[in-house]
């Protein structure tokens, strides 16, 4: 197949499958692997030369490790030293040794068992972080600890890649440990050279060359470091990682990231496509019990060890369970290690293919199992760990605040400052415990439950502040309050227009869009900073606010008619431009027509 035809096939399958896999919450990595399986020799057979593709695409791994190095600022690593090197180190060491012992017991040579054990100890950084982000769990304790473990795994790949040539027959014949001493000397020389020559050279290029020249210099830096390591028998990725670490604290860090990222993304995607092409799908067809059994065993061993390590480290039961479930699968760096080990002869071809399929299946199984575990654990915690709702006694207060997050806390602090008593209700007992540590009085309970509202004397309140973040819970609470306490005014917070419309349908009239006022204030300061003048800026913002509120009323009337809604938006944009022109609000000299541009985008 012609080179351009191959490129078209790669791009087409990636464009079709990667968004589909992301839509299914399986991640881009599995999308690329699926694309490779589809077009490879075991699929449709559209591309046959897997090794040539893999050899070219390995440069994507080199660029990835360069960017990993750029992220490892010494100051940042020092702050995270305990979870990264403590928890992460324990996970990699315990899991790697356990899987090494199992592989050795199954008849692997010790070199192959070592690579298999520590390669399978890695988890998928892309898959785990994406799953945690989708569930808004990155800032939770198990989210932070999962990030620390994954960071140490990424770091541990570097010495593993460096050791591969020494574990192969060629590495042993080349001198073994004397070669390692030689490698350390070369690494020290690279560090010294980077301080003396690389940074000054980058400064010169940045000063006298264009953007494209700086990009070329960045790529030359990565390629040069990789070639040096390759010439002394070490992994090219080690050189790229080292170059990244040495520039992590430099003034060029962010510009280098921006220049390298596009190349890394495309080539790394091509690498995973090539891995998918090399995946022997006949193994799954001919030996399904072996592949799925090994994948299930891998996930069970990793999750059990991670749970034990987390509990020994003092993590609560639910945190340890979530952490264990999050990192139970194999990871994309295993593909890198196994491909390199296969090329060096450490693995037989069939062994490498089997391990790649085991990791792939574990990654495919991870998102649905993670989701099921998360739901089961949440229900279990609700039944066993969640305390009973607080009982509310005593006289009622003039203000009831439902939801004690960002908005509810600000409202309550101002009320307390003015001496206005209130009753705050919050359905998250973790949030209640956190707030109570600071001396704030808040009741744990579901504000949508009628008995709790009655206990809080809602019927005697002068105002009901609806500050619940979750849209469905907010609407449900508003419905209960309007039905049973119709004389109590509701002041509601809305996340967006749709939320506002639903609250209006229930008869709630006093509604604040949570980002609207802050956005207007920011726009006012933006105009002043551009020299529009305070009075003109104030007038422009007020005019926009008035127009937007009128448009909101018009859109509410036709919210269920999509054609009318679109037409109303177009008409409103044209009207707003006419209002600005009629009011005499002209752009500053040298600026484009900002109002027209803004309304067209809207």
Coordinates of C-alpha atoms in Angstrom, one line a residue:
X1 CA 0.0 0.0 0.0
X2 CA 1.2 3.5 -0.9
X3 CA 2.5 5.7 2.0
X4 CA -0.3 8.3 1.6
X5 CA -2.9 5.5 1.4
X6 CA -1.5 4.0 4.7
X7 CA -1.6 7.5 6.3
X8 CA -5.3 7.9 5.1
X9 CA -6.2 4.5 6.6
X10 CA -4.5 5.4 10.0
X11 CA -6.2 8.8 10.2
X12 CA -9.6 7.5 9.1
X13 CA -9.8 4.7 11.6
X14 CA -8.5 6.9 14.4
X15 CA -11.0 9.6 13.6
X16 CA -13.9 7.1 13.6
X17 CA -13.0 4.9 16.6
X18 CA -11.3 7.2 19.1
X19 CA -14.3 9.5 19.6
X20 CA -16.5 6.4 19.8
X21 CA -14.4 4.8 22.5
X22 CA -14.3 8.2 24.4
X23 CA -18.1 8.4 24.1
X24 CA -18.3 5.0 25.7
X25 CA -15.9 6.3 28.4
X26 CA -13.3 3.7 27.5
X27 CA -10.6 6.3 26.7
X28 CA -8.5 7.3 23.7
X29 CA -5.8 4.7 24.2
X30 CA -8.3 1.8 23.8
X31 CA -9.7 3.6 20.7
X32 CA -6.3 3.6 19.1
X33 CA -5.7 0.0 20.0
X34 CA -9.1 -0.9 18.5
X35 CA -8.3 1.0 15.3
X36 CA -5.0 -1.0 15.1
X37 CA -6.8 -4.3 15.6
X38 CA -9.3 -3.4 13.0
X39 CA -6.9 -2.6 10.2
X40 CA -4.0 -5.0 11.2
X41 CA -3.2 -8.4 9.9
X42 CA -5.5 -10.1 12.4
X43 CA -8.4 -7.8 11.4
X44 CA -9.2 -6.5 7.9
X45 CA -5.5 -6.8 6.8
X46 CA -5.4 -3.3 5.4
X47 CA -1.9 -2.6 6.6
X48 CA 0.6 -5.5 6.8
X49 CA 4.0 -4.1 7.7
X50 CA 3.5 -3.8 11.5
X51 CA 7.1 -3.6 12.5
X52 CA 7.9 -0.7 10.2
X53 CA 5.0 1.2 11.6
X54 CA 6.0 0.3 15.2
X55 CA 9.6 1.4 14.7
X56 CA 8.6 4.8 13.3
X57 CA 5.8 5.3 15.9
X58 CA 8.2 4.6 18.9
X59 CA 9.3 8.2 18.5
X60 CA 6.0 9.1 20.0
X61 CA 7.0 7.3 23.2
X62 CA 10.2 9.2 23.2
X63 CA 8.4 12.5 23.0
X64 CA 5.9 11.3 25.7
X65 CA 8.8 10.7 28.2
X66 CA 10.3 14.0 27.3
X67 CA 7.1 15.7 28.4
X68 CA 6.9 13.5 31.5
X69 CA 10.3 14.8 32.4
X70 CA 9.3 18.4 31.8
X71 CA 6.5 17.9 34.3
X72 CA 8.8 16.7 37.0
X73 CA 9.9 20.0 38.6
X74 CA 12.0 19.2 41.6
X75 CA 10.0 21.5 43.8
X76 CA 6.7 19.8 42.8
X77 CA 8.2 16.3 43.3
X78 CA 9.4 17.3 46.8
X79 CA 5.9 18.4 47.9
X80 CA 4.5 15.0 46.7
X81 CA 7.4 13.0 48.0
X82 CA 5.5 11.0 50.6
X83 CA 2.5 9.7 48.6
X84 CA 4.7 9.3 45.4
X85 CA 7.7 7.5 46.8
X86 CA 5.9 5.9 49.8
X87 CA 2.6 4.7 48.4
X88 CA 3.7 4.6 44.8
X89 CA 7.0 2.9 45.5
X90 CA 5.3 0.3 47.7
X91 CA 2.7 -0.5 45.0
X92 CA 5.3 -0.9 42.2
X93 CA 7.6 -3.0 44.4
X94 CA 5.0 -5.2 46.0
X95 CA 3.1 -5.8 42.8
X96 CA 6.2 -6.2 40.6
X97 CA 7.7 -8.8 43.0
X98 CA 4.4 -10.7 43.3
X99 CA 3.9 -10.9 39.6
X100 CA 7.5 -11.7 39.0
X101 CA 7.2 -14.7 41.3
X102 CA 4.0 -15.9 39.6
X103 CA 5.6 -15.6 36.1
X104 CA 8.7 -17.4 37.3
X105 CA 6.6 -20.1 38.7
X106 CA 4.8 -20.5 35.4
X107 CA 8.1 -21.2 33.7
X108 CA 9.4 -17.8 32.5
X109 CA 13.1 -17.2 32.4
X110 CA 14.0 -14.9 35.2
X111 CA 14.7 -12.0 32.8
X112 CA 11.4 -12.4 31.1
X113 CA 9.6 -12.8 34.4
X114 CA 11.2 -9.6 35.8
X115 CA 10.0 -7.6 32.8
X116 CA 6.6 -9.2 32.8
X117 CA 6.1 -8.7 36.5
X118 CA 7.1 -5.0 36.6
X119 CA 5.5 -4.3 33.3
X120 CA 2.1 -5.6 34.5
X121 CA 2.5 -3.6 37.7
X122 CA 2.0 -0.5 35.6
X123 CA -1.5 1.0 35.4
X124 CA -3.1 3.2 32.6
X125 CA -2.4 6.8 33.5
X126 CA -4.7 8.0 30.7
X127 CA -7.6 5.7 31.6
X128 CA -7.5 6.2 35.4
X129 CA -7.1 10.0 35.3
X130 CA -9.9 10.3 32.7
X131 CA -12.2 8.1 34.7
X132 CA -11.5 10.0 37.9
X133 CA -12.0 13.4 36.1
X134 CA -15.4 12.2 34.7
X135 CA -16.6 11.3 38.2
X136 CA -15.1 14.5 39.7
X137 CA -12.9 12.5 42.0
X138 CA -9.5 13.9 41.2
X139 CA -9.5 16.1 44.3
X140 CA -10.7 13.4 46.6
X141 CA -8.2 11.5 48.8
X142 CA -8.3 8.3 46.6
X143 CA -8.0 10.6 43.5
X144 CA -4.9 12.3 44.9
X145 CA -3.3 9.0 46.0
X146 CA -4.1 7.4 42.6
X147 CA -2.3 10.3 40.9
X148 CA 0.7 9.8 43.2
X149 CA 0.9 6.0 42.4
X150 CA 0.6 6.7 38.7
X151 CA 3.3 9.3 38.8
X152 CA 5.7 6.9 40.5
X153 CA 4.8 4.2 37.9
X154 CA 5.7 6.7 35.1
X155 CA 9.0 7.4 36.8
X156 CA 9.7 3.7 37.3
X157 CA 9.4 3.0 33.6
X158 CA 12.6 4.9 33.0
X159 CA 15.0 2.6 34.9
X160 CA 13.1 -0.4 33.5
X161 CA 13.6 0.8 30.0
X162 CA 17.3 1.4 30.8
X163 CA 17.7 -2.1 32.2
X164 CA 16.2 -3.9 29.2
X165 CA 19.5 -4.0 27.1
X166 CA 21.3 -5.4 30.2
X167 CA 18.7 -8.1 30.6
X168 CA 19.0 -9.2 26.9
X169 CA 21.6 -11.6 25.6
X170 CA 23.2 -8.7 23.6
X171 CA 23.5 -6.7 26.8
X172 CA 25.2 -9.5 28.6
X173 CA 27.7 -10.1 25.8
X174 CA 28.4 -6.4 25.6
X175 CA 29.9 -6.2 29.1
X176 CA 27.0 -6.3 31.6
X177 CA 27.6 -4.1 34.6
X178 CA 30.7 -2.3 33.2
X179 CA 28.3 -1.1 30.5
X180 CA 26.1 0.3 33.3
X181 CA 29.0 2.2 34.7
X182 CA 29.7 3.6 31.2
X183 CA 26.1 4.6 30.9
X184 CA 26.2 6.5 34.2
X185 CA 29.2 8.3 33.0
X186 CA 27.5 9.3 29.8
X187 CA 24.4 10.4 31.8
X188 CA 26.6 12.7 34.0
X189 CA 28.2 14.1 30.8
X190 CA 24.7 14.8 29.3
X191 CA 23.7 16.6 32.5
X192 CA 26.8 18.8 32.5
X193 CA 26.5 19.5 28.8
X194 CA 22.8 20.6 29.2
X195 CA 23.8 23.2 31.8
X196 CA 26.7 24.5 29.7
X197 CA 25.4 24.4 26.2
X198 CA 21.7 23.5 25.8
X199 CA 20.1 26.4 27.7
X200 CA 22.3 29.0 26.1
X201 CA 21.6 27.5 22.7
X202 CA 17.9 27.6 23.3
X203 CA 18.1 31.2 24.4
X204 CA 20.0 32.1 21.2
X205 CA 17.4 30.3 19.0
X206 CA 14.5 32.0 20.9
X207 CA 16.1 35.4 20.4
X208 CA 17.2 35.2 16.8
X209 CA 15.1 32.4 15.2
X210 CA 11.4 32.2 14.5
X211 CA 8.8 30.0 16.1
X212 CA 9.3 27.1 13.6
X213 CA 13.1 27.2 14.3
X214 CA 12.5 26.9 18.0
X215 CA 10.2 23.9 17.4
X216 CA 13.0 22.4 15.2
X217 CA 15.5 23.0 18.0
X218 CA 13.2 21.4 20.6
X219 CA 12.8 18.3 18.4
X220 CA 16.6 18.2 17.8
X221 CA 17.1 18.3 21.5
X222 CA 14.9 15.3 22.0
X223 CA 16.3 13.3 19.1
X224 CA 19.9 14.1 20.1
X225 CA 19.4 12.9 23.7
X226 CA 17.7 9.8 22.5
X227 CA 20.4 9.0 20.0
X228 CA 23.1 9.4 22.6
X229 CA 21.5 6.9 24.9
X230 CA 20.8 4.5 22.0
X231 CA 24.5 4.6 21.0
X232 CA 25.6 3.4 24.4
X233 CA 23.1 0.6 24.5
X234 CA 20.4 2.2 26.6
X235 CA 16.8 3.1 25.8
X236 CA 16.3 6.2 23.7
X237 CA 13.4 7.1 26.0
X238 CA 15.8 7.5 28.9
X239 CA 17.7 10.2 27.1
X240 CA 14.5 12.0 26.2
X241 CA 13.2 11.8 29.8
X242 CA 16.5 13.1 31.1
X243 CA 16.4 16.0 28.7
X244 CA 12.9 16.9 30.0
X245 CA 13.9 16.7 33.6
X246 CA 16.9 19.0 33.0
X247 CA 14.6 21.6 31.4
X248 CA 11.8 21.3 33.9
X249 CA 12.8 24.4 35.8
X250 CA 13.9 26.4 32.8
X251 CA 12.1 29.4 31.3
X252 CA 11.5 27.4 28.1
X253 CA 9.4 24.7 29.8
X254 CA 5.9 25.8 28.7
X255 CA 7.0 26.7 25.2
X256 CA 8.7 23.4 24.8
X257 CA 5.5 21.6 26.0
X258 CA 3.4 23.6 23.5
X259 CA 5.7 22.8 20.6
X260 CA 6.2 19.1 21.3
X261 CA 2.6 18.2 22.4
X262 CA 1.1 18.0 18.8
X263 CA 3.9 15.7 17.6
X264 CA 3.7 13.6 20.7
X265 CA -0.1 13.2 20.4
X266 CA 0.0 12.0 16.8
X267 CA 3.0 9.7 17.0
X268 CA 1.8 8.2 20.3
X269 CA -1.6 7.5 18.8
X270 CA 0.2 5.9 15.9
X271 CA 2.2 3.8 18.4
X272 CA -0.9 2.5 20.0
X273 CA -2.4 1.8 16.6
X274 CA 0.7 -0.2 15.7
X275 CA 0.5 -2.1 19.1
X276 CA -3.2 -2.9 18.2
X277 CA -2.1 -4.1 14.8
X278 CA 0.4 -6.5 16.4
X279 CA -2.2 -7.8 18.8
X280 CA -2.9 -11.5 18.0
X281 CA -6.7 -11.6 18.0
X282 CA -6.4 -15.3 17.3
X283 CA -5.3 -15.8 20.9
X284 CA -8.6 -14.5 22.2
X285 CA -10.5 -16.7 19.7
X286 CA -8.4 -19.8 20.3
X287 CA -7.6 -19.4 24.0
X288 CA -10.3 -17.2 25.5
X289 CA -10.2 -18.7 29.0
X290 CA -6.4 -18.2 29.1
X291 CA -6.6 -14.5 28.1
X292 CA -9.6 -13.5 30.2
X293 CA -8.4 -15.7 33.1
X294 CA -5.0 -14.0 33.1
X295 CA -6.6 -10.5 32.8
X296 CA -9.0 -11.2 35.7
X297 CA -6.1 -12.7 37.7
X298 CA -4.0 -9.6 37.0
X299 CA -6.7 -7.2 38.1
X300 CA -7.5 -9.3 41.2
X301 CA -3.8 -9.4 42.3
X302 CA -3.2 -5.7 41.7
X303 CA -6.4 -4.6 43.5
X304 CA -5.8 -6.9 46.5
X305 CA -2.2 -5.7 46.9
X306 CA -3.1 -2.0 46.5
X307 CA -6.0 -2.3 49.0
X308 CA -3.6 -3.9 51.5
X309 CA -0.9 -1.3 51.0
X310 CA -3.4 1.6 51.3
X311 CA -4.9 0.1 54.5
X312 CA -1.5 -0.4 56.0
X313 CA -0.8 3.3 55.1
X314 CA -3.8 4.4 57.2
X315 CA -6.4 4.9 54.4
X316 CA -10.1 4.4 55.3
X317 CA -11.8 1.3 53.9
X318 CA -13.7 3.2 51.2
X319 CA -10.6 5.1 50.1
X320 CA -8.6 1.9 49.9
X321 CA -11.3 0.2 47.9
X322 CA -11.7 3.0 45.4
X323 CA -7.9 3.3 45.0
X324 CA -7.6 -0.5 44.5
X325 CA -10.3 -0.5 41.8
X326 CA -8.8 2.5 40.0
X327 CA -5.4 1.1 39.3
X328 CA -6.3 -2.6 38.9
X329 CA -5.8 -2.7 35.1
X330 CA -2.6 -2.9 33.0
X331 CA -1.3 0.2 31.4
X332 CA 0.0 1.7 28.2
X333 CA 3.6 1.7 29.4
X334 CA 3.4 -2.1 29.5
X335 CA 3.0 -2.0 25.7
X336 CA 6.2 0.1 25.5
X337 CA 8.1 -2.3 27.7
X338 CA 6.8 -5.5 26.1
X339 CA 7.5 -4.2 22.6
X340 CA 11.1 -3.2 23.5
X341 CA 11.6 -6.5 25.3
X342 CA 10.3 -8.4 22.3
X343 CA 12.7 -6.5 20.0
X344 CA 15.6 -7.4 22.3
X345 CA 14.8 -11.1 22.4
X346 CA 13.8 -11.1 26.1
X347 CA 10.3 -12.3 25.2
X348 CA 9.4 -14.9 22.6
X349 CA 7.0 -13.5 20.0
X350 CA 4.0 -15.5 21.4
X351 CA 4.7 -14.4 25.0
X352 CA 4.8 -10.8 24.1
X353 CA 1.5 -11.1 22.1
X354 CA -0.2 -12.9 25.0
X355 CA 0.9 -10.2 27.5
X356 CA -0.2 -7.4 25.2
X357 CA -3.7 -9.1 24.9
X358 CA -3.9 -9.6 28.7
X359 CA -3.2 -5.9 29.3
X360 CA -5.6 -4.8 26.5
X361 CA -8.4 -6.9 27.9
X362 CA -7.8 -5.7 31.4
X363 CA -8.0 -2.1 30.2
X364 CA -11.3 -2.9 28.3
X365 CA -12.7 -4.4 31.4
X366 CA -11.6 -1.7 33.8
X367 CA -14.1 1.1 33.0
X368 CA -17.3 -1.0 33.4
X369 CA -15.9 -2.8 36.4
X370 CA -14.9 0.6 37.9
X371 CA -18.3 2.0 37.4
X372 CA -20.0 -1.1 38.9
X373 CA -17.7 -1.1 41.9
X374 CA -18.2 2.6 42.4
X375 CA -22.0 2.2 42.4
X376 CA -21.9 -0.8 44.7
X377 CA -19.5 0.9 47.1
X378 CA -21.6 4.1 47.2
X379 CA -24.7 2.1 48.0
X380 CA -22.9 0.1 50.7
X381 CA -21.5 3.2 52.3
X382 CA -24.9 4.8 52.3
X383 CA -26.3 1.8 54.1
X384 CA -23.4 1.2 56.5
X385 CA -21.3 4.2 56.9
X386 CA -23.6 7.1 56.5
X387 CA -24.9 8.4 59.9
X388 CA -28.6 9.0 60.5
X389 CA -29.9 12.4 59.4
X390 CA -29.6 15.0 62.2
X391 CA -32.6 15.7 64.2
X392 CA -33.6 19.4 64.3
X393 CA -35.1 20.7 67.5
X394 CA -35.9 24.1 68.9
X395 CA -37.5 27.2 67.3
X396 CA -37.3 27.8 63.6
X397 CA -35.0 30.4 62.0
X398 CA -36.0 33.1 59.4
X399 CA -33.8 31.6 56.7
X400 CA -33.4 28.0 55.5
X401 CA -30.3 27.3 53.4
X402 CA -30.5 24.1 51.4
X403 CA -27.0 23.1 50.2
X404 CA -23.9 24.1 52.0
X405 CA -21.3 24.3 49.2
X406 CA -19.6 27.3 47.8
X407 CA -22.8 29.4 47.4
X408 CA -24.5 28.4 50.6
X409 CA -21.4 29.1 52.7
X410 CA -21.0 32.6 51.4
X411 CA -24.7 33.4 52.0
X412 CA -24.5 32.0 55.5
X413 CA -21.3 33.9 56.4
X414 CA -22.9 37.2 55.4
X415 CA -26.1 36.4 57.3
X416 CA -24.0 35.5 60.4
X417 CA -22.0 38.8 60.0
X418 CA -25.4 40.7 60.1
X419 CA -26.7 38.7 63.0
X420 CA -29.4 36.9 61.0
X421 CA -30.0 33.3 62.3
X422 CA -30.4 30.5 59.7
X423 CA -30.7 26.7 59.4
X424 CA -28.4 25.1 56.9
X425 CA -29.1 21.6 55.4
X426 CA -26.5 19.6 53.6
X427 CA -26.9 16.0 52.2
X428 CA -23.2 15.1 52.0
X429 CA -22.0 14.0 55.4
X430 CA -18.4 14.3 54.4
X431 CA -19.1 18.0 53.6
X432 CA -20.9 18.4 57.0
X433 CA -18.0 16.9 58.9
X434 CA -15.5 19.2 57.0
X435 CA -17.6 22.3 57.7
X436 CA -18.1 21.4 61.4
X437 CA -14.3 21.3 61.9
X438 CA -14.3 25.1 61.4
X439 CA -17.0 25.6 64.0
X440 CA -19.9 26.1 61.5
X441 CA -23.4 24.9 62.5
X442 CA -25.0 22.8 59.7
X443 CA -27.4 19.9 59.8
X444 CA -26.9 16.7 57.9
X445 CA -30.0 15.9 55.9
X446 CA -31.7 15.7 52.5
X447 CA -33.5 19.0 51.9
X448 CA -35.9 17.3 49.5
X449 CA -37.4 15.2 52.3
X450 CA -40.7 16.7 53.7
X451 CA -40.1 15.5 57.3
X452 CA -36.8 17.2 57.5
X453 CA -38.2 20.5 56.1
X454 CA -41.0 20.3 58.7
X455 CA -38.5 19.7 61.5
X456 CA -36.6 22.7 60.3
X457 CA -39.8 24.8 60.7
X458 CA -39.7 25.8 57.0
X459 CA -43.3 27.0 57.2
X460 CA -42.2 29.7 59.7
X461 CA -39.3 30.8 57.6
X462 CA -39.2 34.1 55.8
X463 CA -36.9 32.9 53.0
X464 CA -35.7 29.6 51.6
X465 CA -32.3 29.8 49.9
X466 CA -31.9 27.0 47.4
X467 CA -28.1 26.7 46.9
X468 CA -27.9 23.0 46.0
X469 CA -25.3 22.3 43.3
X470 CA -26.9 19.2 41.8
X471 CA -29.6 20.1 39.2
X472 CA -31.9 17.2 39.8
X473 CA -31.7 17.5 43.6
X474 CA -32.3 21.3 43.3
X475 CA -35.4 20.8 41.2
X476 CA -36.8 18.1 43.5
X477 CA -36.3 20.3 46.6
X478 CA -37.9 23.3 44.9
X479 CA -40.9 21.1 43.9
X480 CA -41.4 19.9 47.5
X481 CA -41.1 23.4 49.0
X482 CA -43.5 25.0 46.5
X483 CA -46.0 22.2 47.1
X484 CA -46.0 22.1 50.9
X485 CA -44.8 25.6 51.8
X486 CA -46.2 27.8 49.0
X487 CA -46.0 31.0 51.1
X488 CA -42.3 30.8 51.7
X489 CA -40.3 32.7 49.0
X490 CA -37.5 30.8 47.3
X491 CA -34.2 32.4 46.3
X492 CA -32.6 29.9 44.0
X493 CA -29.2 29.3 42.3
X494 CA -29.2 28.0 38.8
X495 CA -26.3 26.4 37.0
X496 CA -27.4 27.3 33.5
X497 CA -30.4 28.3 31.4
X498 CA -32.0 24.9 31.4
X499 CA -31.8 24.7 35.2
X500 CA -33.4 28.1 35.4
X501 CA -36.2 27.2 33.1
X502 CA -37.1 24.1 35.2
X503 CA -37.1 26.2 38.3
X504 CA -39.4 28.7 36.6
X505 CA -41.8 25.9 35.6
X506 CA -42.2 25.2 39.3
X507 CA -43.1 28.9 40.1
X508 CA -39.7 30.0 41.4
X509 CA -39.2 33.6 40.4
X510 CA -36.1 34.8 42.2
X511 CA -33.3 32.9 40.4
X512 CA -29.6 33.8 40.0
X513 CA -27.4 32.2 37.4
X514 CA -24.3 31.3 39.3
X515 CA -21.7 32.6 36.9
X516 CA -23.7 35.5 35.3
X517 CA -22.9 38.3 37.8
X518 CA -19.2 37.4 38.0
X519 CA -19.0 37.3 34.2
X520 CA -20.5 40.7 33.9
X521 CA -18.1 42.1 36.5
X522 CA -15.2 40.6 34.6
X523 CA -16.4 42.0 31.3
X524 CA -16.7 45.5 32.9
X525 CA -13.1 45.3 34.1
X526 CA -12.0 44.0 30.7
X527 CA -13.5 47.0 28.9
X528 CA -12.0 49.5 31.4
X529 CA -8.6 47.8 30.9
X530 CA -8.9 48.3 27.2
X531 CA -9.5 52.0 27.6
X532 CA -13.3 52.2 27.1
X533 CA -13.8 54.4 30.1
X534 CA -15.7 53.6 33.3
X535 CA -19.1 55.2 32.3
X536 CA -19.0 53.6 28.8
X537 CA -18.1 50.2 30.2
X538 CA -20.8 50.4 32.8
X539 CA -23.4 51.3 30.2
X540 CA -22.3 48.5 27.9
X541 CA -22.5 45.9 30.6
X542 CA -25.9 47.2 31.8
X543 CA -27.3 47.2 28.3
X544 CA -26.1 43.6 27.7
X545 CA -27.6 42.5 31.1
X546 CA -31.0 44.1 30.3
X547 CA -31.0 42.6 26.8
X548 CA -29.9 39.1 28.1
X549 CA -32.7 39.0 30.7
X550 CA -35.3 40.0 28.1
X551 CA -34.0 37.3 25.8
X552 CA -34.1 34.8 28.7
X553 CA -37.8 35.6 29.0
X554 CA -38.4 35.1 25.3
X555 CA -36.4 31.8 25.2
X556 CA -38.3 30.5 28.2
X557 CA -41.6 31.0 26.3
X558 CA -40.3 28.8 23.4
X559 CA -37.9 26.5 25.2
X560 CA -39.6 23.3 23.9
X561 CA -39.6 24.4 20.3
X562 CA -36.0 24.1 19.0
X563 CA -36.6 25.9 15.7
X564 CA -38.2 28.9 17.5
X565 CA -35.4 28.9 20.1
X566 CA -32.7 29.1 17.4
X567 CA -34.6 31.9 15.6
X568 CA -35.0 33.8 18.8
X569 CA -31.3 33.6 19.5
X570 CA -30.5 34.9 16.0
X571 CA -32.9 37.8 16.3
X572 CA -31.6 38.7 19.8
X573 CA -28.0 38.9 18.5
X574 CA -29.0 41.3 15.8
X575 CA -31.1 43.4 18.2
X576 CA -28.2 43.7 20.6
X577 CA -25.9 45.0 17.9
X578 CA -28.5 47.6 16.9
X579 CA -28.9 48.6 20.6
X580 CA -25.1 49.2 21.0
X581 CA -24.9 51.2 17.8
X582 CA -28.0 53.3 18.8
X583 CA -26.4 54.0 22.2
X584 CA -23.3 55.3 20.5
X585 CA -20.9 52.7 22.0
X586 CA -18.1 52.7 19.4
X587 CA -15.0 50.6 19.5
X588 CA -11.6 52.1 20.2
X589 CA -9.4 53.0 17.3
X590 CA -7.4 50.0 16.2
X591 CA -9.9 47.5 17.6
X592 CA -12.2 45.4 15.4
X593 CA -16.0 45.6 15.8
X594 CA -16.1 43.8 19.2
X595 CA -19.9 43.9 19.6
X596 CA -20.7 42.5 16.2
X597 CA -18.1 39.7 16.6
X598 CA -19.3 38.8 20.0
X599 CA -23.0 38.6 19.0
X600 CA -22.1 36.5 15.9
X601 CA -20.3 34.0 18.2
X602 CA -23.2 34.0 20.6

